PDB file of C-alpha atoms in Angstrom:
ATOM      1  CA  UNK V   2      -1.309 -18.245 164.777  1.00 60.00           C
ATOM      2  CA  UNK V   3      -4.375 -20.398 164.235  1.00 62.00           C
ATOM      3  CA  UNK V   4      -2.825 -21.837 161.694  1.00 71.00           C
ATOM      4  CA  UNK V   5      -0.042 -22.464 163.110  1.00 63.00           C
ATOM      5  CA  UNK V   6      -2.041 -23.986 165.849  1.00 64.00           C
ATOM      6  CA  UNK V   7      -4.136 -26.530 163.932  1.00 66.00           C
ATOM      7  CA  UNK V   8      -0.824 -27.535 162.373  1.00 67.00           C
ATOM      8  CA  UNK V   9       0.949 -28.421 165.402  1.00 68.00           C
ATOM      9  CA  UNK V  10      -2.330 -30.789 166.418  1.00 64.00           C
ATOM     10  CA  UNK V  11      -2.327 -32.186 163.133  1.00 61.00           C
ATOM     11  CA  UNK V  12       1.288 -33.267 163.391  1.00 63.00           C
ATOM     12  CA  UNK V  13       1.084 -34.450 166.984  1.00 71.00           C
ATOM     13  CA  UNK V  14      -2.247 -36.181 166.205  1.00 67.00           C
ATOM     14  CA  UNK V  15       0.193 -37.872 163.531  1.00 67.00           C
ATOM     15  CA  UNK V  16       2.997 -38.815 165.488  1.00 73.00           C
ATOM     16  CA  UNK V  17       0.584 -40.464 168.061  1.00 74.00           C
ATOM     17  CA  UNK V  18      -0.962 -42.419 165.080  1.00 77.00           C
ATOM     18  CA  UNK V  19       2.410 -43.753 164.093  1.00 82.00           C
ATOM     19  CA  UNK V  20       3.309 -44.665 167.729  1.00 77.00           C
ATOM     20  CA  UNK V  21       0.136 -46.212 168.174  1.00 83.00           C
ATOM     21  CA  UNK V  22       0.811 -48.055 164.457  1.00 90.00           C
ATOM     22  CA  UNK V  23       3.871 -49.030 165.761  1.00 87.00           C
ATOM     23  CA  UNK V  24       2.914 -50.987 168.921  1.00 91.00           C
ATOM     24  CA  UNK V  25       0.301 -52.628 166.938  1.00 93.00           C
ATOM     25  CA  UNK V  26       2.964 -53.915 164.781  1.00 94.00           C
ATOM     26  CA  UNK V  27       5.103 -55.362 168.011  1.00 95.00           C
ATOM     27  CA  UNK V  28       1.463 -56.680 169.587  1.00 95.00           C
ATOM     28  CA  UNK V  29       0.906 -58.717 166.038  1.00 96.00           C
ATOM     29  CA  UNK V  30       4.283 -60.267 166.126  1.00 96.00           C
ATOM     30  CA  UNK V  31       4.182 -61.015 169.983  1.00 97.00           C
ATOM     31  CA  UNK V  32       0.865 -62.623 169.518  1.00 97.00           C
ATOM     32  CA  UNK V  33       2.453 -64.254 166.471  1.00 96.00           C
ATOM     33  CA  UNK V  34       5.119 -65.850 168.538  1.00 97.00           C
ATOM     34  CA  UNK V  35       3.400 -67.265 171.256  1.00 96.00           C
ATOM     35  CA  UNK V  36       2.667 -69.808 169.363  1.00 93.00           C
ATOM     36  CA  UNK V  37       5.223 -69.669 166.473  1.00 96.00           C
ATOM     37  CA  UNK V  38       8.916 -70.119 167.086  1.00 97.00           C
ATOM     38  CA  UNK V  39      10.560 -66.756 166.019  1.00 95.00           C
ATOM     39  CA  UNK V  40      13.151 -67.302 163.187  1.00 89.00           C
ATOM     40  CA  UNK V  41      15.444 -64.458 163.459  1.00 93.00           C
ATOM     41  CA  UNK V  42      15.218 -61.728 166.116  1.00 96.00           C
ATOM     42  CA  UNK V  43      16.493 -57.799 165.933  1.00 96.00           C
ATOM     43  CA  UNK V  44      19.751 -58.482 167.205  1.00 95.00           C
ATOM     44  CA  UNK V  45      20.533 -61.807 165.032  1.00 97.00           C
ATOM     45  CA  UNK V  46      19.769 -59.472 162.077  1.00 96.00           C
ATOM     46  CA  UNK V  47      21.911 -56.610 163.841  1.00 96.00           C
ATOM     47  CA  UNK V  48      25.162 -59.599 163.873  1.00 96.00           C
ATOM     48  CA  UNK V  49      24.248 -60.592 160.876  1.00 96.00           C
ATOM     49  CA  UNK V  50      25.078 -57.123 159.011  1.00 96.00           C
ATOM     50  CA  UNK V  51      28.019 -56.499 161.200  1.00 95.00           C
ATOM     51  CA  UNK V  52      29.585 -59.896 160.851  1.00 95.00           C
ATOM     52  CA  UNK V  53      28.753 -59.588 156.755  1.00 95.00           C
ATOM     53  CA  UNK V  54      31.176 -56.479 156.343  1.00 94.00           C
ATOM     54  CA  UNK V  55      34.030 -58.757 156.921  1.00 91.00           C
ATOM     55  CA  UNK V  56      32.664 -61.770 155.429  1.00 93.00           C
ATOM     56  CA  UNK V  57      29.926 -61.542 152.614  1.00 93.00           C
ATOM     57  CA  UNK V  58      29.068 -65.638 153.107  1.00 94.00           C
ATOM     58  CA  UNK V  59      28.654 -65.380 157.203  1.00 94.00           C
ATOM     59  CA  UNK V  60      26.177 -67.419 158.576  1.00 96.00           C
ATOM     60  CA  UNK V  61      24.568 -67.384 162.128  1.00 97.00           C
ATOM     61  CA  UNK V  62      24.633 -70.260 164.146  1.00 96.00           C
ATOM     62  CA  UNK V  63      21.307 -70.860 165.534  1.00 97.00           C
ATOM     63  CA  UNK V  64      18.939 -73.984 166.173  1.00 96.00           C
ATOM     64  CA  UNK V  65      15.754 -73.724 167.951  1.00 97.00           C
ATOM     65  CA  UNK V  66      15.266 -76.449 171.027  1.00 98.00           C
ATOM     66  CA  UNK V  67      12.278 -77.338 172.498  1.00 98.00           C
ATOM     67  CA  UNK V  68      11.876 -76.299 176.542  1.00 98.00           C
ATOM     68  CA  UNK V  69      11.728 -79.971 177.878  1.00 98.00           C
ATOM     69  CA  UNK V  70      15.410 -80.832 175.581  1.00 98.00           C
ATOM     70  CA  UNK V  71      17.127 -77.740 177.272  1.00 98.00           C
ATOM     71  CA  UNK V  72      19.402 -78.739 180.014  1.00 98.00           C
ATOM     72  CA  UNK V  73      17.767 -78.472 183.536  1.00 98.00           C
ATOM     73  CA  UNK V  74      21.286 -76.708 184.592  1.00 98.00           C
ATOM     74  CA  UNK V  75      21.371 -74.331 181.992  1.00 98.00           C
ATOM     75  CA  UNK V  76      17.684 -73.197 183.542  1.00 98.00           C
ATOM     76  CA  UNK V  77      18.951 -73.039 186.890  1.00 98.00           C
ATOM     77  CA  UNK V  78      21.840 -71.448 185.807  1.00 98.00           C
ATOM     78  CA  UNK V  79      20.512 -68.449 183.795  1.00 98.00           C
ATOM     79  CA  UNK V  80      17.636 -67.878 186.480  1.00 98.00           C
ATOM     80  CA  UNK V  81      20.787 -67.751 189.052  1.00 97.00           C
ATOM     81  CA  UNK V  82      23.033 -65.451 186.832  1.00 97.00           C
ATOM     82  CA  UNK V  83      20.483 -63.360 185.447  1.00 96.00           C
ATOM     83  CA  UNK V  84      17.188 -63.110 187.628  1.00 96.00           C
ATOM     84  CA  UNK V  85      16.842 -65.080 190.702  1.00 94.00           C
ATOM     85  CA  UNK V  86      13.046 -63.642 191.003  1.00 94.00           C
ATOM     86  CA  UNK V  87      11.909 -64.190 187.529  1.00 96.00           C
ATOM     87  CA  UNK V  88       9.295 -66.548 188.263  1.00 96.00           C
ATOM     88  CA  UNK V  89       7.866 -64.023 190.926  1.00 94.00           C
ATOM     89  CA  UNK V  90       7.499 -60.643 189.007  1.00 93.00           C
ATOM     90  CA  UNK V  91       5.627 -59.391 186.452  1.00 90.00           C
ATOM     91  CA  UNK V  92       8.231 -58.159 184.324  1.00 88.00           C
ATOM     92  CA  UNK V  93      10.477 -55.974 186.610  1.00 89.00           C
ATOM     93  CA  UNK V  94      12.782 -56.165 189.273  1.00 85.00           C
ATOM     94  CA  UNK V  95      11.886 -52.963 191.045  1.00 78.00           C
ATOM     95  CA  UNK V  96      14.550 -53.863 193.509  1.00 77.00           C
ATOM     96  CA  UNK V  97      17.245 -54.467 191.093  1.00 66.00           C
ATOM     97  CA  UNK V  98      16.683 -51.447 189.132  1.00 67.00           C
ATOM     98  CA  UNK V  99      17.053 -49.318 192.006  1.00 68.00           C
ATOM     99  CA  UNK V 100      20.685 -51.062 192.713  1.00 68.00           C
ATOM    100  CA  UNK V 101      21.156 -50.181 189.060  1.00 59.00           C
ATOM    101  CA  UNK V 102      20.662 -47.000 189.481  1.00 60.00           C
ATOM    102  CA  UNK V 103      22.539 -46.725 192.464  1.00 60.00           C
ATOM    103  CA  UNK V 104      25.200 -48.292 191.005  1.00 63.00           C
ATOM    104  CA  UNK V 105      24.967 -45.945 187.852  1.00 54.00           C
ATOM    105  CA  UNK V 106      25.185 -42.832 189.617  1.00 60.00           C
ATOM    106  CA  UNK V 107      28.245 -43.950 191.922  1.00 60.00           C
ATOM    107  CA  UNK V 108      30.350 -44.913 188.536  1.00 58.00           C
ATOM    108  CA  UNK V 109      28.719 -41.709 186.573  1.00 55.00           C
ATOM    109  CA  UNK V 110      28.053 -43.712 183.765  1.00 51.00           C
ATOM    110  CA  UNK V 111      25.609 -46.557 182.254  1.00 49.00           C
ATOM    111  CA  UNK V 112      27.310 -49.876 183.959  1.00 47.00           C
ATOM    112  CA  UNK V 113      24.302 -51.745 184.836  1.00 50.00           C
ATOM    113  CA  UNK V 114      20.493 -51.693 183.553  1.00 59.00           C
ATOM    114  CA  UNK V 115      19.366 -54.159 186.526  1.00 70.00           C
ATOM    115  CA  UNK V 116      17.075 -55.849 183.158  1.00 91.00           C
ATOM    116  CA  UNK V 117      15.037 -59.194 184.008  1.00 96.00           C
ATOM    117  CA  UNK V 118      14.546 -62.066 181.482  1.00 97.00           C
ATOM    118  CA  UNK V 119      11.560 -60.514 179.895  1.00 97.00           C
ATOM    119  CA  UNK V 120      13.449 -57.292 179.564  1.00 96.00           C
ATOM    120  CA  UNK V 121      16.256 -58.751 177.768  1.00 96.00           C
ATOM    121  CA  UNK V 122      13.996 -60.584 175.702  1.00 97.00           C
ATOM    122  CA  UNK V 123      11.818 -57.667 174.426  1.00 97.00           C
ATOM    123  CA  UNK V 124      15.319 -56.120 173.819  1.00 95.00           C
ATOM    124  CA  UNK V 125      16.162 -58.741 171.847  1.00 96.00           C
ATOM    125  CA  UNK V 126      13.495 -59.768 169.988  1.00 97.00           C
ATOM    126  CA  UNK V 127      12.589 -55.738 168.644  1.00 96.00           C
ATOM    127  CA  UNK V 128      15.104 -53.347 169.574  1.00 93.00           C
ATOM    128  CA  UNK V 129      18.800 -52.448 168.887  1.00 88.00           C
ATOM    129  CA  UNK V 130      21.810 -52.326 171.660  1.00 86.00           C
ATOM    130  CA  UNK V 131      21.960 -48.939 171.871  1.00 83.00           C
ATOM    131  CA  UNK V 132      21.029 -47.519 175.244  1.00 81.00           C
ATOM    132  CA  UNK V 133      18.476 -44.351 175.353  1.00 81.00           C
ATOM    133  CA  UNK V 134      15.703 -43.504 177.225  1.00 83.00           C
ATOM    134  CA  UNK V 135      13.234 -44.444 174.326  1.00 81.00           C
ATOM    135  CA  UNK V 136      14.958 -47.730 173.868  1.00 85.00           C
ATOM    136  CA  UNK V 137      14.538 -48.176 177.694  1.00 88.00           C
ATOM    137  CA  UNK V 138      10.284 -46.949 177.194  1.00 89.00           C
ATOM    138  CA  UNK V 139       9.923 -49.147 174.039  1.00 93.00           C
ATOM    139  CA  UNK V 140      11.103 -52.392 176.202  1.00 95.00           C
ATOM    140  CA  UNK V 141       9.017 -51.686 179.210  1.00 94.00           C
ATOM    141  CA  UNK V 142       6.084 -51.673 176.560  1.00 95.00           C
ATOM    142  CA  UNK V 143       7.245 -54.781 174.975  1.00 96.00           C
ATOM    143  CA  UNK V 144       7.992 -56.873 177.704  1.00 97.00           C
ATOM    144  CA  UNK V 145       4.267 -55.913 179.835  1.00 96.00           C
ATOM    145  CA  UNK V 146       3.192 -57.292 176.386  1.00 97.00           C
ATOM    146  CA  UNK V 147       4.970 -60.702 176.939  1.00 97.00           C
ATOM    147  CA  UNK V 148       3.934 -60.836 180.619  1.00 97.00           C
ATOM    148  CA  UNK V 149       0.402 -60.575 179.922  1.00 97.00           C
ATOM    149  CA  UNK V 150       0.238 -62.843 176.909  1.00 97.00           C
ATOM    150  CA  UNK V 151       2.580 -65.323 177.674  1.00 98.00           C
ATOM    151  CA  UNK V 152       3.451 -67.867 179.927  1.00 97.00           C
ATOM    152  CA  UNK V 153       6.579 -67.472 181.858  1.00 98.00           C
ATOM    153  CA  UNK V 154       7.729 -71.214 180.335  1.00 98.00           C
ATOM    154  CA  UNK V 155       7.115 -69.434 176.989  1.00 98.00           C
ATOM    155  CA  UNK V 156       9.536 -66.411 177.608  1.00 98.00           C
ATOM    156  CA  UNK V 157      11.824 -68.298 179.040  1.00 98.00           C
ATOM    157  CA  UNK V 158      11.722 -70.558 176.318  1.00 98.00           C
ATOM    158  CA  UNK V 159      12.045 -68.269 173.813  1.00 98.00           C
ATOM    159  CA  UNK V 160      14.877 -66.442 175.406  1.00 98.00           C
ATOM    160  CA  UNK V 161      16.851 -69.810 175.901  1.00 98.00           C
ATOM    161  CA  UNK V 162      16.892 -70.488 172.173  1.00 98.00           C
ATOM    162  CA  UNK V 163      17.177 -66.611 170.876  1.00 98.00           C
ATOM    163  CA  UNK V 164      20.101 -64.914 172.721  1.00 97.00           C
ATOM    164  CA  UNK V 165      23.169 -64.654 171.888  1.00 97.00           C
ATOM    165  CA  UNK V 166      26.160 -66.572 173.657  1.00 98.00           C
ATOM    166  CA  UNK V 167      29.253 -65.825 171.076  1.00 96.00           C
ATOM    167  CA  UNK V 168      30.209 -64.179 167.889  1.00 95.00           C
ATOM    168  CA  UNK V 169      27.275 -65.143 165.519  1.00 96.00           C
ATOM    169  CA  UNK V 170      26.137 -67.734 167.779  1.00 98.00           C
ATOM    170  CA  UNK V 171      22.850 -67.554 169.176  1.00 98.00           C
ATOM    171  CA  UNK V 172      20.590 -69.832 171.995  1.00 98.00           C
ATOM    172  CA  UNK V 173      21.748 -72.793 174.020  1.00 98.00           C
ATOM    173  CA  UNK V 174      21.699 -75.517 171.522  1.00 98.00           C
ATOM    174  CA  UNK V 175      23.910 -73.466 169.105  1.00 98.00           C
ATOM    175  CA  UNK V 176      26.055 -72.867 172.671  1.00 98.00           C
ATOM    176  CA  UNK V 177      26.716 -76.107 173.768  1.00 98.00           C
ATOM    177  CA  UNK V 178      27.446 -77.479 170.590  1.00 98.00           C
ATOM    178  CA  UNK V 179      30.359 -74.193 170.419  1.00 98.00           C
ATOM    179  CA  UNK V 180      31.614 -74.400 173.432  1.00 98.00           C
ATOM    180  CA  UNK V 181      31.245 -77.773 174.446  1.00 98.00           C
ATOM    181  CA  UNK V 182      30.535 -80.357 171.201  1.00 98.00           C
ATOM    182  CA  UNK V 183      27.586 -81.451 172.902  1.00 98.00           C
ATOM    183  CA  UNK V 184      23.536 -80.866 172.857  1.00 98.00           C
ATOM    184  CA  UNK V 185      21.842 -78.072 175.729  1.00 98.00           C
ATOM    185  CA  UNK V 186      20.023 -81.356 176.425  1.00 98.00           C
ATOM    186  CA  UNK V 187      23.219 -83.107 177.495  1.00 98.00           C
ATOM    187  CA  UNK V 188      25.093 -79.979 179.664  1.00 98.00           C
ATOM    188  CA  UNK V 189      26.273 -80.553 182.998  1.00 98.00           C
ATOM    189  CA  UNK V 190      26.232 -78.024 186.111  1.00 98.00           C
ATOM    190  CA  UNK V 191      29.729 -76.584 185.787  1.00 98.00           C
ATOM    191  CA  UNK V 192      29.127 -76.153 181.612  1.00 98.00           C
ATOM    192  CA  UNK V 193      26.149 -74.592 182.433  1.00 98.00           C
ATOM    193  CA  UNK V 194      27.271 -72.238 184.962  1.00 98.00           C
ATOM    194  CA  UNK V 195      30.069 -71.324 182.567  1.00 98.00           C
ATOM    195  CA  UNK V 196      27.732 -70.543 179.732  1.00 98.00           C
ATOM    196  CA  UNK V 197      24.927 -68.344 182.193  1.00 98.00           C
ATOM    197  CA  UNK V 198      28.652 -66.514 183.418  1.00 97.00           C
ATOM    198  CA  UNK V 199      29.184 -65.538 179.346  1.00 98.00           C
ATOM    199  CA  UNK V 200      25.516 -63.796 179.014  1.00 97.00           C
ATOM    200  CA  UNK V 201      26.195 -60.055 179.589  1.00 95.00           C
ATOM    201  CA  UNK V 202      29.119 -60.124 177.277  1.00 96.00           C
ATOM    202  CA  UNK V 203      29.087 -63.105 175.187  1.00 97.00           C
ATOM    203  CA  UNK V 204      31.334 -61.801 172.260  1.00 96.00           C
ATOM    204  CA  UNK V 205      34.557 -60.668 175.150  1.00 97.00           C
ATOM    205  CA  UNK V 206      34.156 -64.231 176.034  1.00 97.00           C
ATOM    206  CA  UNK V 207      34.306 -66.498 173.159  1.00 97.00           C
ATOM    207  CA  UNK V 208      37.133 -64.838 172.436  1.00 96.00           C
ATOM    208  CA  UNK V 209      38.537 -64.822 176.535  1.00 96.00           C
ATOM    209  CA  UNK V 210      37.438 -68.948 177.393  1.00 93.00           C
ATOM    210  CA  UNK V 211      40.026 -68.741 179.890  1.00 92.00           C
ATOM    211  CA  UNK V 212      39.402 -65.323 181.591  1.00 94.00           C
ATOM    212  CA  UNK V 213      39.708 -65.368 185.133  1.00 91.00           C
ATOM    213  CA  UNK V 214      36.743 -63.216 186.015  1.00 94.00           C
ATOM    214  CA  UNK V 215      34.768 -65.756 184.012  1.00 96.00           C
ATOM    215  CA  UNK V 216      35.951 -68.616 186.192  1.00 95.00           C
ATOM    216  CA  UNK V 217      35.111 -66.585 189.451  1.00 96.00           C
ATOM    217  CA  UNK V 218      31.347 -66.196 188.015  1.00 97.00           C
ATOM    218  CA  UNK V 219      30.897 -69.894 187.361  1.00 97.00           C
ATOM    219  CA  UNK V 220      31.364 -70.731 190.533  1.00 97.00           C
ATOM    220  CA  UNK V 221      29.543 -67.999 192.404  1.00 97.00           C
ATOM    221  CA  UNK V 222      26.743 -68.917 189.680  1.00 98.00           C
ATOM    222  CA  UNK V 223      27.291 -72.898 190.983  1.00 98.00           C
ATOM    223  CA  UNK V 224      26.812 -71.914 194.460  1.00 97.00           C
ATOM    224  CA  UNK V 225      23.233 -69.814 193.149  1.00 97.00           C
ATOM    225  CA  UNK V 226      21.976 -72.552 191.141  1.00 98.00           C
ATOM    226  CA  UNK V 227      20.547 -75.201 193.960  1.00 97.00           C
ATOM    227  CA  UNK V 228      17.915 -72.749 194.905  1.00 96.00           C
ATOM    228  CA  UNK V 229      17.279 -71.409 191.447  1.00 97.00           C
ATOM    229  CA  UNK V 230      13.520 -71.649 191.230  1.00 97.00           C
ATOM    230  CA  UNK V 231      12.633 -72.055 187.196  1.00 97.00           C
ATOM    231  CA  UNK V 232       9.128 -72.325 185.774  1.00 95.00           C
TER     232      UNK V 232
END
């Protein structure tokens, strides 16, 4: 039994070396890219694979913008669609995961996450989209990471020009020029409001431009947007 004692420390001792390992790993690379545009994230790399199986030459559309060339709109916009208090919190929207929750346990099933900016982004950046309970640990890590060592320009920032807004096509300048044949710099309200609408499933609606539930967004998102505060 002693044995079998000292073994069973020795392999937990070992698992918490490897978990420790591992969030050394994430600090390096969010330290990294503070400073240092990312150039591919989890999920691009995740797309990537998927979109390869059918076509062996598929390419991701991507191209990193500066902050101060990204629409104003499209800021408002997201901030309005996604999290109105993003500026506020330190990472979580205590109040909107509750509602998630809430919401959750009426439906009996995983509808909402009630995620903020920096979630999604730590998502994003590391993880996979599969939802778990360690996923869900592993982000709140990640993004208390990016709230204490960044600035909440740089997340946002970061997040403008990393997620993904169609099939293989990733941040706003990659976006507009889809969607619109024009630069993030150059996007209007309503095109911006459209595009914040398409975030939680960006895929469905490249495929559905005209879907009326879409439309209905834009304009609720429109209505959001003049008090959208954005940092």
């Amino acid at each position: 039994m002693k044995t079998l004692g000292r073994w069973l420390k020795y392999g937990l001792l070992g698992l918490l070396g490897l978990f420790t390992l591992w969030q050394l790993w994430l600090l390096c690379w969010v330290l990294l890219w503070g400073w240092m545009n990312p150039g591919t994230t989890r999920f691009m790399e995740i797309r990537l694979a998927e979109l390869r199986e059918k076509k062996p030459d598929a390419q991701l559309k991507q191209q990193w913008v500066p902050y101060e060339r990204i629409s104003v709109h499209l800021k408002r916009a997201i901030i309005a669609a996604e999290d109105a208090k993003f500026v506020d919190h330190e990472g979580f929207d205590w109040d909107g995961i509750q509602k998630a929750m809430e919401k959750n346990q009426k439906k009996g099933r995983f509808v909402a996450g009630g995620s903020t900016i920096s979630q999604q982004l730590a998502k994003n950046l590391f993880l996979t989209p599969n939802k778990s309970y360690f996923r869900k640990a592993e982000e709140a890590i990640i993004t208390l990471m990016l709230e204490n060592l960044w600035s909440k320009e740089r997340i946002f920032e970061v997040y403008l020009n990393v997620i993904e807004w169609g099939n293989g096509v990733f941040g706003a300048e990659a976006a507009a020029r889809h969607y619109y044949n024009i630069s993030a710099a150059q996007l209007g309200p309503e095109q911006a409001a459209r595009l914040a609408g398409m975030v939680p499933n960006p895929r469905y609606y490249d495929r559905n431009r005209g879907a009326p539930g879409l439309g209905r967004k834009t304009g609720i998102i429109l209505g959001r947007m003049p008090g959208a505060e954005i940092p």
